[in-house]
Coordinates of N, CA and C in Angstrom, one line a residue:
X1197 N 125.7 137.1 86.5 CA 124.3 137.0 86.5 C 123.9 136.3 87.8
X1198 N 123.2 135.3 88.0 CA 122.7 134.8 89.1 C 124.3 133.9 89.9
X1199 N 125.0 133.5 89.5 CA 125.7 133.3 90.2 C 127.1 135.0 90.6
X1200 N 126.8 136.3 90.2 CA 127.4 137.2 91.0 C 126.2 137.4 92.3
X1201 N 124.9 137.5 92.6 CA 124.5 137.7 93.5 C 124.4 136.8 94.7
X1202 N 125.0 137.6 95.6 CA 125.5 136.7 96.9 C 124.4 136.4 97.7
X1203 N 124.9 134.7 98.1 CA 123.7 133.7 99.1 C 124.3 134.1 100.3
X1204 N 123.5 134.8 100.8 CA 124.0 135.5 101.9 C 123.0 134.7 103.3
X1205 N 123.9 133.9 104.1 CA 122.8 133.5 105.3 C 122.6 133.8 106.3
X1206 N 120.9 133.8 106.5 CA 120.4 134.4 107.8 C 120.7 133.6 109.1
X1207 N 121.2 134.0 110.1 CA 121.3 133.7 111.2 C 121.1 134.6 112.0
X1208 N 120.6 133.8 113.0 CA 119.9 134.8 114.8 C 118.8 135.8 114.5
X1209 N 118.0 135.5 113.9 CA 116.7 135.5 113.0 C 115.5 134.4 113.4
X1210 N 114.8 134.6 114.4 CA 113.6 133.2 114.5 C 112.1 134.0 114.0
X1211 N 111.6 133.1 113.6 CA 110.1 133.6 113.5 C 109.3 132.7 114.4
X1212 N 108.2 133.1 115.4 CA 107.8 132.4 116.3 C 106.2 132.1 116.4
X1213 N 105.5 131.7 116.5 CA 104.0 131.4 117.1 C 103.8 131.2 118.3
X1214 N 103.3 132.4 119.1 CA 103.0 132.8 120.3 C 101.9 132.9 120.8
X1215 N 101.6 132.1 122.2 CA 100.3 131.6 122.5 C 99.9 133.0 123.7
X1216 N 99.1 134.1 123.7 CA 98.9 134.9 124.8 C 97.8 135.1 124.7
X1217 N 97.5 136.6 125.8 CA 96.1 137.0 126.0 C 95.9 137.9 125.4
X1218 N 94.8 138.3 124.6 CA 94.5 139.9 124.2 C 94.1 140.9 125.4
X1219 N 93.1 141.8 125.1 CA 93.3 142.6 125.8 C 92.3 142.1 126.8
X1220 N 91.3 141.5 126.1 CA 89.6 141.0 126.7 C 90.1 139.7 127.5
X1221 N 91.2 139.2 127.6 CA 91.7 138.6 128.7 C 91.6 136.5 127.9
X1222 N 91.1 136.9 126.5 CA 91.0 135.4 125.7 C 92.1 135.3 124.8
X1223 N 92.4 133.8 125.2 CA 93.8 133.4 124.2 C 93.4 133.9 122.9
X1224 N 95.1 134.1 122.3 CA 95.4 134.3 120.8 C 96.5 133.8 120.8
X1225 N 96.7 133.6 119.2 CA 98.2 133.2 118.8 C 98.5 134.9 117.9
X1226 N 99.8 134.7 118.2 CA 100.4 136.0 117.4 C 102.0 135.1 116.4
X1227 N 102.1 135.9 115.6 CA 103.1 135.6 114.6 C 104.2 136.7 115.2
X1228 N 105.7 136.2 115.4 CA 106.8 137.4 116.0 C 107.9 137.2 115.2
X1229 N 108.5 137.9 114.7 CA 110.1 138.1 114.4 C 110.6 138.1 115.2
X1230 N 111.7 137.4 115.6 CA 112.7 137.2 116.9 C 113.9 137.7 116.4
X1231 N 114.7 139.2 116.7 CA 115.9 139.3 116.2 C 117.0 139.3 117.4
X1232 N 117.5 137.9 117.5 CA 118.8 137.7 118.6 C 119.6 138.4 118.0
X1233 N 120.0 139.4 117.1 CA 121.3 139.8 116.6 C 121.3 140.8 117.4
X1234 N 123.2 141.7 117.6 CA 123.3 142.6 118.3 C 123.1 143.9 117.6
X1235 N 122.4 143.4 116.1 CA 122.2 144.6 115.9 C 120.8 144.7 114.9
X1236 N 120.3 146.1 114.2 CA 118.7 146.4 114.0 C 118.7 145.2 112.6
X1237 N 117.7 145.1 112.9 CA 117.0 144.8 111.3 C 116.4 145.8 110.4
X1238 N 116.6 146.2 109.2 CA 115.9 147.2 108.9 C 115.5 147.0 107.3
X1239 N 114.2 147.2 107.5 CA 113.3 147.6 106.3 C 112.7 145.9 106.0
X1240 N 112.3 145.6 106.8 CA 111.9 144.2 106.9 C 110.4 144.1 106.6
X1241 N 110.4 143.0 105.5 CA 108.9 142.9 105.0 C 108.6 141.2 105.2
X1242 N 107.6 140.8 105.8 CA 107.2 139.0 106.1 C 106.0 138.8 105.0
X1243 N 105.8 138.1 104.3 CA 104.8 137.3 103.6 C 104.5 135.8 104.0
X1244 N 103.2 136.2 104.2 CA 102.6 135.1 104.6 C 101.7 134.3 104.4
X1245 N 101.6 132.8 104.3 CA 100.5 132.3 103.0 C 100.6 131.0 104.1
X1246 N 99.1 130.0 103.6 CA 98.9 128.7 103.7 C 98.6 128.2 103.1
X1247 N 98.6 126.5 103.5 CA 98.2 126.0 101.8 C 98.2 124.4 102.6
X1248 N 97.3 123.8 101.9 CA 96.9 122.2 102.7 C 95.7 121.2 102.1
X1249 N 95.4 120.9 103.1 CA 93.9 119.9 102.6 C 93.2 119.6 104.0
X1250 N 92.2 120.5 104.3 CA 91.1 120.3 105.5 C 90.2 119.8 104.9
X1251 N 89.4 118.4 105.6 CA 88.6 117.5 105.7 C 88.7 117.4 104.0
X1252 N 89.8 116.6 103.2 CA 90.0 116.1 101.9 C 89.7 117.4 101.1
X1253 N 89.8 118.3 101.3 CA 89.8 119.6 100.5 C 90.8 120.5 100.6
X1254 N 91.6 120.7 99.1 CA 92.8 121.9 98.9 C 92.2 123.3 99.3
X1255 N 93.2 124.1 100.3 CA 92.7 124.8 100.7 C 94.2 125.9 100.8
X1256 N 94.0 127.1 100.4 CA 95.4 128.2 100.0 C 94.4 129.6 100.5
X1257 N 95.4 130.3 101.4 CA 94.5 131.3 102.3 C 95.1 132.3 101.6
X1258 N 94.6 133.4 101.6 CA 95.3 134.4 100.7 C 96.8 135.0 101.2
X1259 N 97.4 135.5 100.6 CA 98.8 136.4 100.7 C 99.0 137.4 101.7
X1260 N 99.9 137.5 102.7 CA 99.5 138.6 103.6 C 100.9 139.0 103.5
X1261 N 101.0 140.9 103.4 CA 102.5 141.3 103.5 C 102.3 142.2 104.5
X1262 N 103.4 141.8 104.9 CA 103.6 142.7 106.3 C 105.4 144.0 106.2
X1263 N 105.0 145.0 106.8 CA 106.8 145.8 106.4 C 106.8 146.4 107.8
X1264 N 107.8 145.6 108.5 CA 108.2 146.6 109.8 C 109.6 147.3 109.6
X1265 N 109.4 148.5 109.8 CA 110.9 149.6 109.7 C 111.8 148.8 110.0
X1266 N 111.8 148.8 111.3 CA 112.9 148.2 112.2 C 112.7 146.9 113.3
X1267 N 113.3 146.5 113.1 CA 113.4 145.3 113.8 C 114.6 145.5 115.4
X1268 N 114.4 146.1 116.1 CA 115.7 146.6 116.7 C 116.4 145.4 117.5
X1269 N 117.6 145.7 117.8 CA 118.5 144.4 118.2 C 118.2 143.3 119.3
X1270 N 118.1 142.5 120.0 CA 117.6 141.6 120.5 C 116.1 142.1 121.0
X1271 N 115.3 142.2 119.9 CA 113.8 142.7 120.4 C 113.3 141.6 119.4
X1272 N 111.8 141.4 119.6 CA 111.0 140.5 119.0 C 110.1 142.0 118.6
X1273 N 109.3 141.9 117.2 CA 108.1 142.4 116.6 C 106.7 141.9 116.3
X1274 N 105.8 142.0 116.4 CA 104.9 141.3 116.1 C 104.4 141.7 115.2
X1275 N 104.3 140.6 114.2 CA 103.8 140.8 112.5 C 102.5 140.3 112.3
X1276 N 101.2 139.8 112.8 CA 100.2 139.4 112.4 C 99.6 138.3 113.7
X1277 N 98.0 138.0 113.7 CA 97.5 137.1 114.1 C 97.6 136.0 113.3
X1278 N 97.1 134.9 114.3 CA 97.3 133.5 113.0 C 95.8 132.8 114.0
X1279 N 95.3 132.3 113.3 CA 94.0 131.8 113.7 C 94.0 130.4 113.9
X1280 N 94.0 129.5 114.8 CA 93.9 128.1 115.1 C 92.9 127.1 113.7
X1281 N 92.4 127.7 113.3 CA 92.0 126.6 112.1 C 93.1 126.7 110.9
X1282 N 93.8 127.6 110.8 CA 95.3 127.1 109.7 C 96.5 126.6 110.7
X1283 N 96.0 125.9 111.7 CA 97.5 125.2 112.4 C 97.6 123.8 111.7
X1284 N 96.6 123.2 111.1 CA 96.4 122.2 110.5 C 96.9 122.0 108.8
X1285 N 97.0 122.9 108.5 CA 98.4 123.0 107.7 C 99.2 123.6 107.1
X1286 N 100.1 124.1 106.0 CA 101.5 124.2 106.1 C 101.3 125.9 106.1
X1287 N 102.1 126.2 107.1 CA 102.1 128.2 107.2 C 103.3 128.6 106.9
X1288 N 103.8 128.7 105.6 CA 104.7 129.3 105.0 C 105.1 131.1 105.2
X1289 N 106.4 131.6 106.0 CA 106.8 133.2 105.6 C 108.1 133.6 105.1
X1290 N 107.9 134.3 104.3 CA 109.0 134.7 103.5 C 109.5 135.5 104.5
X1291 N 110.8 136.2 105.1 CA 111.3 137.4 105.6 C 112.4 137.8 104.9
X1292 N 112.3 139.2 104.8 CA 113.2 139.8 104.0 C 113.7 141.2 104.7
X1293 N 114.5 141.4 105.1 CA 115.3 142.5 105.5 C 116.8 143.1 104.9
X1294 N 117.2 144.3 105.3 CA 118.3 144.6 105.1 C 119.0 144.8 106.6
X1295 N 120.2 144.5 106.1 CA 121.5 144.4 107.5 C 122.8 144.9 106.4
X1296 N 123.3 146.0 107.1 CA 124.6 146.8 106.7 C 124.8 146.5 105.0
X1297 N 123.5 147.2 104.6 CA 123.1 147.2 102.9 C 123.4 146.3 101.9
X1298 N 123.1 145.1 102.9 CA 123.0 143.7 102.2 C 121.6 143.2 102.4
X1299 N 120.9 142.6 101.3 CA 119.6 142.3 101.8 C 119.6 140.4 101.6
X1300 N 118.8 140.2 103.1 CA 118.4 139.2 103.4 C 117.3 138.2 103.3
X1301 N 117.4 137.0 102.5 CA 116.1 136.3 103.1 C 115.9 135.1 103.2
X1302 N 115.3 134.6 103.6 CA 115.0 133.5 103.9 C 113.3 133.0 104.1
X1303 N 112.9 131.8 104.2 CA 111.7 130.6 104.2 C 111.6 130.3 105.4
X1304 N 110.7 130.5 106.5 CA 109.9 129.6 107.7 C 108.8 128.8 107.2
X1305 N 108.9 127.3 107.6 CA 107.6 126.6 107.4 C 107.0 126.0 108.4
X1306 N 106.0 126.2 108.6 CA 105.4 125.6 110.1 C 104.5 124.7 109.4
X1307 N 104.8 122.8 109.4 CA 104.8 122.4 108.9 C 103.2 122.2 109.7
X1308 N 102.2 121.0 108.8 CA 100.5 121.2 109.4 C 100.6 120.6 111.2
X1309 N 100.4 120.6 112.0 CA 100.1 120.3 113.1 C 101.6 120.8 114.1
X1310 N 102.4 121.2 113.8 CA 103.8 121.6 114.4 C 103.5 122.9 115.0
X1311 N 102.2 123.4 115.3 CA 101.6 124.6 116.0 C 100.9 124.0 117.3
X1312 N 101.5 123.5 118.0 CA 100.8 122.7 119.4 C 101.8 122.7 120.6
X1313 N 100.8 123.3 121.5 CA 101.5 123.2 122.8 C 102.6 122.1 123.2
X1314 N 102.3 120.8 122.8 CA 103.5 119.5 123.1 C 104.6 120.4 122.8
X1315 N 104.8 121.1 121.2 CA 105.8 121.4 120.6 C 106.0 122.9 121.9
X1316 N 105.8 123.4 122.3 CA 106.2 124.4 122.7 C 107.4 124.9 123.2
X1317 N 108.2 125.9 123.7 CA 109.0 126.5 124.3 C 109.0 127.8 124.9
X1318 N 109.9 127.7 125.8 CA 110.1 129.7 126.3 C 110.9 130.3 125.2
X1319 N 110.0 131.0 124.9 CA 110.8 131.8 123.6 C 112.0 132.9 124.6
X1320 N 112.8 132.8 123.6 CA 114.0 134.1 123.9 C 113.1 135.4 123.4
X1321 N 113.8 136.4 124.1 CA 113.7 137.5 124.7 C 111.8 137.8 124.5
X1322 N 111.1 136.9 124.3 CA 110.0 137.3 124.5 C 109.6 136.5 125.5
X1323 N 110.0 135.9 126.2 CA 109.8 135.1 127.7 C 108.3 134.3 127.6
X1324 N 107.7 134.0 126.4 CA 106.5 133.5 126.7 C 106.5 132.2 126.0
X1325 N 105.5 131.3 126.1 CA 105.3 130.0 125.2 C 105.3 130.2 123.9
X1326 N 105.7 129.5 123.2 CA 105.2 128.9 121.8 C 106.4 128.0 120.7
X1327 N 106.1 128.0 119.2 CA 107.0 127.7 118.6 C 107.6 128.5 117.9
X1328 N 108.8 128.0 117.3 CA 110.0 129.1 117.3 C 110.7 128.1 116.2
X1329 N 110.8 128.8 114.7 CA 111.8 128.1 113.9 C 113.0 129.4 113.5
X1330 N 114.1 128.8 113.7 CA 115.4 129.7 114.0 C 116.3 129.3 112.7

């Protein structure tokens, strides 16, 4: 029963918050799958939710599912915008993929204020700023 199905762990897998330009030349944040593996990700679905207390009020944003085919080998995808008023609290994504017909998943939490430039980095293979939980 639940102990025959295998805890199988994700590694070289990051999901990132990335600070760029659209097209009209004004910042955005974007949400990215980071796949360091040397090989595809495939059939990959992200869910995405918030949930916190702005100005002493509980506040839960609705459900967002995302399904990208493929995730191909050290390439990053971009799965959704994220809007600077839910950096203030907790941005929860499920990712779930398959790799050589084992399926994978795992929990990113971008805990409330851990979306700020201080926190920043050069992301791998997407060479741009932001945060990055691996």
């Amino acid at each position: 029963m639940l102990k025959d199905i295998p805890n199988l762990l994700v590694e070289d897998v990051a999901l990132a918050v990335v600070k760029e330009q659209n097209m009209e030349g004004e910042e955005v944040y974007n949400v990215y799958v980071i796949n360091l593996k040397n090989r595809d990700l495939e059939a990959v679905l992200v869910s995405s939710s918030g949930y916190g207390i702005i100005q002493e009020k509980e506040v839960k944003t609705s459900e967002l599912r995302h399904f990208l085919e493929t995730v191909p080998a050290r390439s990053a995808s971009k799965v959704e915008a994220i809007v600077e008023d839910v950096f203030g609290i907790t941005n929860q994504y499920w990712l779930s993929f398959y790799l050589d017909k084992q399926i994978y998943d795992k929990k990113y939490i971008f805990l409330p204020e851990s979306i700020r430039e201080e926190n920043f980095i050069v992301l791998p293979i997407l060479q741009k700023k932001g945060v990055m939980i691996l």
